[in-house]
Amino acid sequence: MLDVKTKSQDSIAIIEIDGEVDLYSSPALRKALLEMTKAQNKAILVDLARVKYMDSSGVATLVEALQQVSKYEGKLKLANLRDAVKNVFELSRLDKVFDIYESIEDAKKSF
Amino acid sequence: MSEIEIKLPSDPKFLKIIRGGISHISEICGFSSEESNAVTSAVDEAASNIIKHTYNGAKNKLIIVNFRILEDRLEIVLRDFGEKVDPETIKSRDLNEIRPGGLGVHLIKSTMDVVNYDNSFEVGNQLTMAKYLPGKKEK
């Protein structure tokens, strides 16, 4: 199962995901992200350190959230992508669309 | 030739079983970690597409996955018994278009050396994908 935790630090809404994001589990991620975008969180940071696998439905969920955030001029950033997940973003050419950081600290400083 | 067959219901909760299988088989075939991840992703996307598009989300339909280690390639065949899909309509999406969805076919085609959709069966569809083994790719 996918474990999705949310917390707030320095006015940044951080979402920590643990597990594999696929067609089965991506609705849980979508629900958490939609709650954040409905609340119009201006700064959302997705920590992917514990995500070993992400399929296109997971990527689509993040794209949808990015589009929602841009509607109210917020920011959504990604951090700690493992190689397998990074490859999916690169193959989809979405590594140029998302702001991706090597660490949570780097991402937090960028807001 | 070594052949492994998995039969499973079209429930997304079983996709992990397919990924576990193909990941292990890719390692046996000698693919690098990066190639193995990409092949795993391609097979997972193909199975997900069957669940979403061929079975329209029904969880109790049959998917048969065959993994075949051949002399020069790893071949994966996914068979479904759902709505027929016109291969002409299965296209990678324009990557310049930023929108949710439609990336699965791109991930499959960018990874696999052979992708062949066959809807000539009386019922359902068959997708055959292959990746040449390291050092065996045709020049």
PDB file of N, CA and C in Angstrom, chain A residues 20 22-24 53-57 59-61 63-64 67 83-84 87-88 91-94 97, chain B residues 12-13 15-16 19 34 37 41 44-45 48 51-52 95-96 98-101 103-104 106-107 110:
ATOM      1  N   GLU A  20       4.973   2.265  -3.832  1.00  0.00           N
ATOM      2  CA  GLU A  20       4.979   2.271  -5.295  1.00  0.00           C
ATOM      3  C   GLU A  20       3.702   2.951  -5.792  1.00  0.00           C
ATOM      4  N   ASP A  22       1.179   3.389  -8.572  1.00  0.00           N
ATOM      5  CA  ASP A  22       0.699   2.777  -9.817  1.00  0.00           C
ATOM      6  C   ASP A  22      -0.807   2.998  -9.946  1.00  0.00           C
ATOM      7  N   LEU A  23      -1.396   2.291 -10.892  1.00  0.00           N
ATOM      8  CA  LEU A  23      -2.832   2.478 -11.147  1.00  0.00           C
ATOM      9  C   LEU A  23      -3.671   2.185  -9.900  1.00  0.00           C
ATOM     10  N   TYR A  24      -3.169   1.286  -9.054  1.00  0.00           N
ATOM     11  CA  TYR A  24      -3.884   0.912  -7.834  1.00  0.00           C
ATOM     12  C   TYR A  24      -3.763   1.985  -6.757  1.00  0.00           C
ATOM     13  N   TYR A  53       8.876   3.242  -7.318  1.00  0.00           N
ATOM     14  CA  TYR A  53       8.304   3.077  -8.655  1.00  0.00           C
ATOM     15  C   TYR A  53       7.165   4.075  -8.845  1.00  0.00           C
ATOM     16  N   MET A  54       7.108   4.669 -10.024  1.00  0.00           N
ATOM     17  CA  MET A  54       5.962   5.522 -10.347  1.00  0.00           C
ATOM     18  C   MET A  54       5.568   5.267 -11.797  1.00  0.00           C
ATOM     19  N   ASP A  55       4.292   4.998 -12.026  1.00  0.00           N
ATOM     20  CA  ASP A  55       3.814   4.761 -13.395  1.00  0.00           C
ATOM     21  C   ASP A  55       3.232   6.055 -13.964  1.00  0.00           C
ATOM     22  N   SER A  56       2.682   5.951 -15.161  1.00  0.00           N
ATOM     23  CA  SER A  56       2.174   7.158 -15.821  1.00  0.00           C
ATOM     24  C   SER A  56       0.959   7.736 -15.104  1.00  0.00           C
ATOM     25  N   SER A  57       0.224   6.904 -14.353  1.00  0.00           N
ATOM     26  CA  SER A  57      -0.929   7.456 -13.630  1.00  0.00           C
ATOM     27  C   SER A  57      -0.450   8.327 -12.462  1.00  0.00           C
ATOM     28  N   VAL A  59       2.456   9.981 -12.522  1.00  0.00           N
ATOM     29  CA  VAL A  59       2.973  11.186 -13.173  1.00  0.00           C
ATOM     30  C   VAL A  59       1.805  12.102 -13.561  1.00  0.00           C
ATOM     31  N   ALA A  60       0.735  11.495 -14.095  1.00  0.00           N
ATOM     32  CA  ALA A  60      -0.441  12.275 -14.505  1.00  0.00           C
ATOM     33  C   ALA A  60      -1.053  12.996 -13.302  1.00  0.00           C
ATOM     34  N   THR A  61      -1.047  12.325 -12.158  1.00  0.00           N
ATOM     35  CA  THR A  61      -1.577  12.931 -10.937  1.00  0.00           C
ATOM     36  C   THR A  61      -0.774  14.174 -10.561  1.00  0.00           C
ATOM     37  N   VAL A  63       1.039  15.994 -12.659  1.00  0.00           N
ATOM     38  CA  VAL A  63       0.798  17.008 -13.698  1.00  0.00           C
ATOM     39  C   VAL A  63      -0.515  17.737 -13.413  1.00  0.00           C
ATOM     40  N   GLU A  64      -1.531  16.965 -13.044  1.00  0.00           N
ATOM     41  CA  GLU A  64      -2.832  17.565 -12.723  1.00  0.00           C
ATOM     42  C   GLU A  64      -2.696  18.543 -11.553  1.00  0.00           C
ATOM     43  N   GLN A  67      -0.986  21.731 -12.586  1.00  0.00           N
ATOM     44  CA  GLN A  67      -1.895  22.617 -13.321  1.00  0.00           C
ATOM     45  C   GLN A  67      -2.862  23.333 -12.374  1.00  0.00           C
ATOM     46  N   ASP A  83      16.434   7.109  -9.059  1.00  0.00           N
ATOM     47  CA  ASP A  83      16.750   6.993 -10.487  1.00  0.00           C
ATOM     48  C   ASP A  83      15.584   6.455 -11.312  1.00  0.00           C
ATOM     49  N   ALA A  84      14.903   5.415 -10.794  1.00  0.00           N
ATOM     50  CA  ALA A  84      13.816   4.795 -11.565  1.00  0.00           C
ATOM     51  C   ALA A  84      12.693   5.799 -11.827  1.00  0.00           C
ATOM     52  N   ASN A  87      13.912   8.602 -14.252  1.00  0.00           N
ATOM     53  CA  ASN A  87      13.895   8.137 -15.648  1.00  0.00           C
ATOM     54  C   ASN A  87      12.524   8.303 -16.294  1.00  0.00           C
ATOM     55  N   VAL A  88      11.469   8.048 -15.530  1.00  0.00           N
ATOM     56  CA  VAL A  88      10.111   8.189 -16.077  1.00  0.00           C
ATOM     57  C   VAL A  88       9.855   9.658 -16.433  1.00  0.00           C
ATOM     58  N   LEU A  91      11.992  10.413 -19.577  1.00  0.00           N
ATOM     59  CA  LEU A  91      11.415   9.817 -20.786  1.00  0.00           C
ATOM     60  C   LEU A  91      10.169  10.584 -21.233  1.00  0.00           C
ATOM     61  N   SER A  92       9.452  11.131 -20.269  1.00  0.00           N
ATOM     62  CA  SER A  92       8.228  11.884 -20.576  1.00  0.00           C
ATOM     63  C   SER A  92       8.522  13.357 -20.859  1.00  0.00           C
ATOM     64  N   ARG A  93       9.795  13.715 -20.742  1.00  0.00           N
ATOM     65  CA  ARG A  93      10.265  15.106 -20.893  1.00  0.00           C
ATOM     66  C   ARG A  93       9.604  16.040 -19.880  1.00  0.00           C
ATOM     67  N   LEU A  94       9.170  15.478 -18.770  1.00  0.00           N
ATOM     68  CA  LEU A  94       8.536  16.309 -17.740  1.00  0.00           C
ATOM     69  C   LEU A  94       9.554  16.812 -16.720  1.00  0.00           C
ATOM     70  N   VAL A  97       9.538  20.352 -16.992  1.00  0.00           N
ATOM     71  CA  VAL A  97       8.273  21.019 -16.646  1.00  0.00           C
ATOM     72  C   VAL A  97       8.180  21.242 -15.131  1.00  0.00           C
TER      73      VAL A  97
ATOM     74  N   PRO B  12      -6.181  -3.699 -10.462  1.00  0.00           N
ATOM     75  CA  PRO B  12      -4.899  -2.987 -10.339  1.00  0.00           C
ATOM     76  C   PRO B  12      -4.039  -3.446  -9.168  1.00  0.00           C
ATOM     77  N   LYS B  13      -4.675  -4.042  -8.133  1.00  0.00           N
ATOM     78  CA  LYS B  13      -3.857  -4.434  -6.981  1.00  0.00           C
ATOM     79  C   LYS B  13      -2.900  -5.573  -7.318  1.00  0.00           C
ATOM     80  N   LEU B  15      -1.098  -5.613 -10.165  1.00  0.00           N
ATOM     81  CA  LEU B  15      -0.048  -5.140 -11.086  1.00  0.00           C
ATOM     82  C   LEU B  15       1.348  -5.350 -10.508  1.00  0.00           C
ATOM     83  N   LYS B  16       1.417  -5.255  -9.190  1.00  0.00           N
ATOM     84  CA  LYS B  16       2.716  -5.417  -8.529  1.00  0.00           C
ATOM     85  C   LYS B  16       3.303  -6.807  -8.793  1.00  0.00           C
ATOM     86  N   ARG B  19       4.923  -6.630 -12.128  1.00  0.00           N
ATOM     87  CA  ARG B  19       6.182  -5.876 -12.039  1.00  0.00           C
ATOM     88  C   ARG B  19       7.278  -6.712 -11.379  1.00  0.00           C
ATOM     89  N   GLU B  34      18.954   0.154 -15.100  1.00  0.00           N
ATOM     90  CA  GLU B  34      18.155   1.175 -15.785  1.00  0.00           C
ATOM     91  C   GLU B  34      17.237   0.541 -16.835  1.00  0.00           C
ATOM     92  N   ASN B  37      14.441  -1.413 -15.127  1.00  0.00           N
ATOM     93  CA  ASN B  37      13.383  -0.509 -14.650  1.00  0.00           C
ATOM     94  C   ASN B  37      12.471  -0.071 -15.799  1.00  0.00           C
ATOM     95  N   SER B  41       8.552  -0.894 -16.329  1.00  0.00           N
ATOM     96  CA  SER B  41       7.596   0.185 -16.522  1.00  0.00           C
ATOM     97  C   SER B  41       6.738  -0.057 -17.781  1.00  0.00           C
ATOM     98  N   ASP B  44       4.226  -2.851 -17.107  1.00  0.00           N
ATOM     99  CA  ASP B  44       3.215  -2.355 -16.169  1.00  0.00           C
ATOM    100  C   ASP B  44       2.227  -1.424 -16.877  1.00  0.00           C
ATOM    101  N   GLU B  45       2.759  -0.547 -17.730  1.00  0.00           N
ATOM    102  CA  GLU B  45       1.889   0.385 -18.466  1.00  0.00           C
ATOM    103  C   GLU B  45       0.959  -0.382 -19.416  1.00  0.00           C
ATOM    104  N   SER B  48      -1.719  -1.977 -17.359  1.00  0.00           N
ATOM    105  CA  SER B  48      -2.623  -0.921 -16.874  1.00  0.00           C
ATOM    106  C   SER B  48      -3.563  -0.468 -17.989  1.00  0.00           C
ATOM    107  N   ILE B  51      -6.402  -2.845 -18.335  1.00  0.00           N
ATOM    108  CA  ILE B  51      -7.398  -2.647 -17.271  1.00  0.00           C
ATOM    109  C   ILE B  51      -8.257  -1.409 -17.551  1.00  0.00           C
ATOM    110  N   LYS B  52      -7.576  -0.315 -17.928  1.00  0.00           N
ATOM    111  CA  LYS B  52      -8.291   0.965 -18.103  1.00  0.00           C
ATOM    112  C   LYS B  52      -9.136   0.988 -19.372  1.00  0.00           C
ATOM    113  N   LEU B  95       4.619  15.029 -26.755  1.00  0.00           N
ATOM    114  CA  LEU B  95       5.199  15.349 -25.446  1.00  0.00           C
ATOM    115  C   LEU B  95       5.278  16.851 -25.177  1.00  0.00           C
ATOM    116  N   ASN B  96       5.075  17.651 -26.226  1.00  0.00           N
ATOM    117  CA  ASN B  96       5.067  19.098 -26.000  1.00  0.00           C
ATOM    118  C   ASN B  96       3.769  19.550 -25.338  1.00  0.00           C
ATOM    119  N   ILE B  98       1.486  19.470 -22.414  1.00  0.00           N
ATOM    120  CA  ILE B  98       1.572  19.129 -20.993  1.00  0.00           C
ATOM    121  C   ILE B  98       0.165  18.918 -20.456  1.00  0.00           C
ATOM    122  N   ARG B  99      -0.175  17.668 -20.246  1.00  0.00           N
ATOM    123  CA  ARG B  99      -1.491  17.358 -19.687  1.00  0.00           C
ATOM    124  C   ARG B  99      -1.409  16.006 -18.990  1.00  0.00           C
ATOM    125  N   PRO B 100      -2.327  15.769 -18.042  1.00  0.00           N
ATOM    126  CA  PRO B 100      -2.304  14.474 -17.374  1.00  0.00           C
ATOM    127  C   PRO B 100      -2.711  13.382 -18.361  1.00  0.00           C
ATOM    128  N   GLY B 101      -2.126  12.236 -18.247  1.00  0.00           N
ATOM    129  CA  GLY B 101      -2.563  11.083 -19.041  1.00  0.00           C
ATOM    130  C   GLY B 101      -1.896  10.965 -20.392  1.00  0.00           C
ATOM    131  N   LEU B 103       0.635   9.013 -21.298  1.00  0.00           N
ATOM    132  CA  LEU B 103       2.083   8.788 -21.363  1.00  0.00           C
ATOM    133  C   LEU B 103       2.463   7.314 -21.473  1.00  0.00           C
ATOM    134  N   GLY B 104       1.525   6.436 -21.126  1.00  0.00           N
ATOM    135  CA  GLY B 104       1.828   5.004 -21.070  1.00  0.00           C
ATOM    136  C   GLY B 104       2.375   4.450 -22.374  1.00  0.00           C
ATOM    137  N   HIS B 106       3.788   6.027 -24.777  1.00  0.00           N
ATOM    138  CA  HIS B 106       5.110   6.596 -25.026  1.00  0.00           C
ATOM    139  C   HIS B 106       6.180   5.833 -24.245  1.00  0.00           C
ATOM    140  N   LEU B 107       5.888   5.525 -22.987  1.00  0.00           N
ATOM    141  CA  LEU B 107       6.866   4.805 -22.159  1.00  0.00           C
ATOM    142  C   LEU B 107       7.130   3.408 -22.730  1.00  0.00           C
ATOM    143  N   SER B 110       9.125   3.870 -26.180  1.00  0.00           N
ATOM    144  CA  SER B 110      10.486   4.395 -26.051  1.00  0.00           C
ATOM    145  C   SER B 110      11.433   3.375 -25.422  1.00  0.00           C
TER     146      SER B 110
END
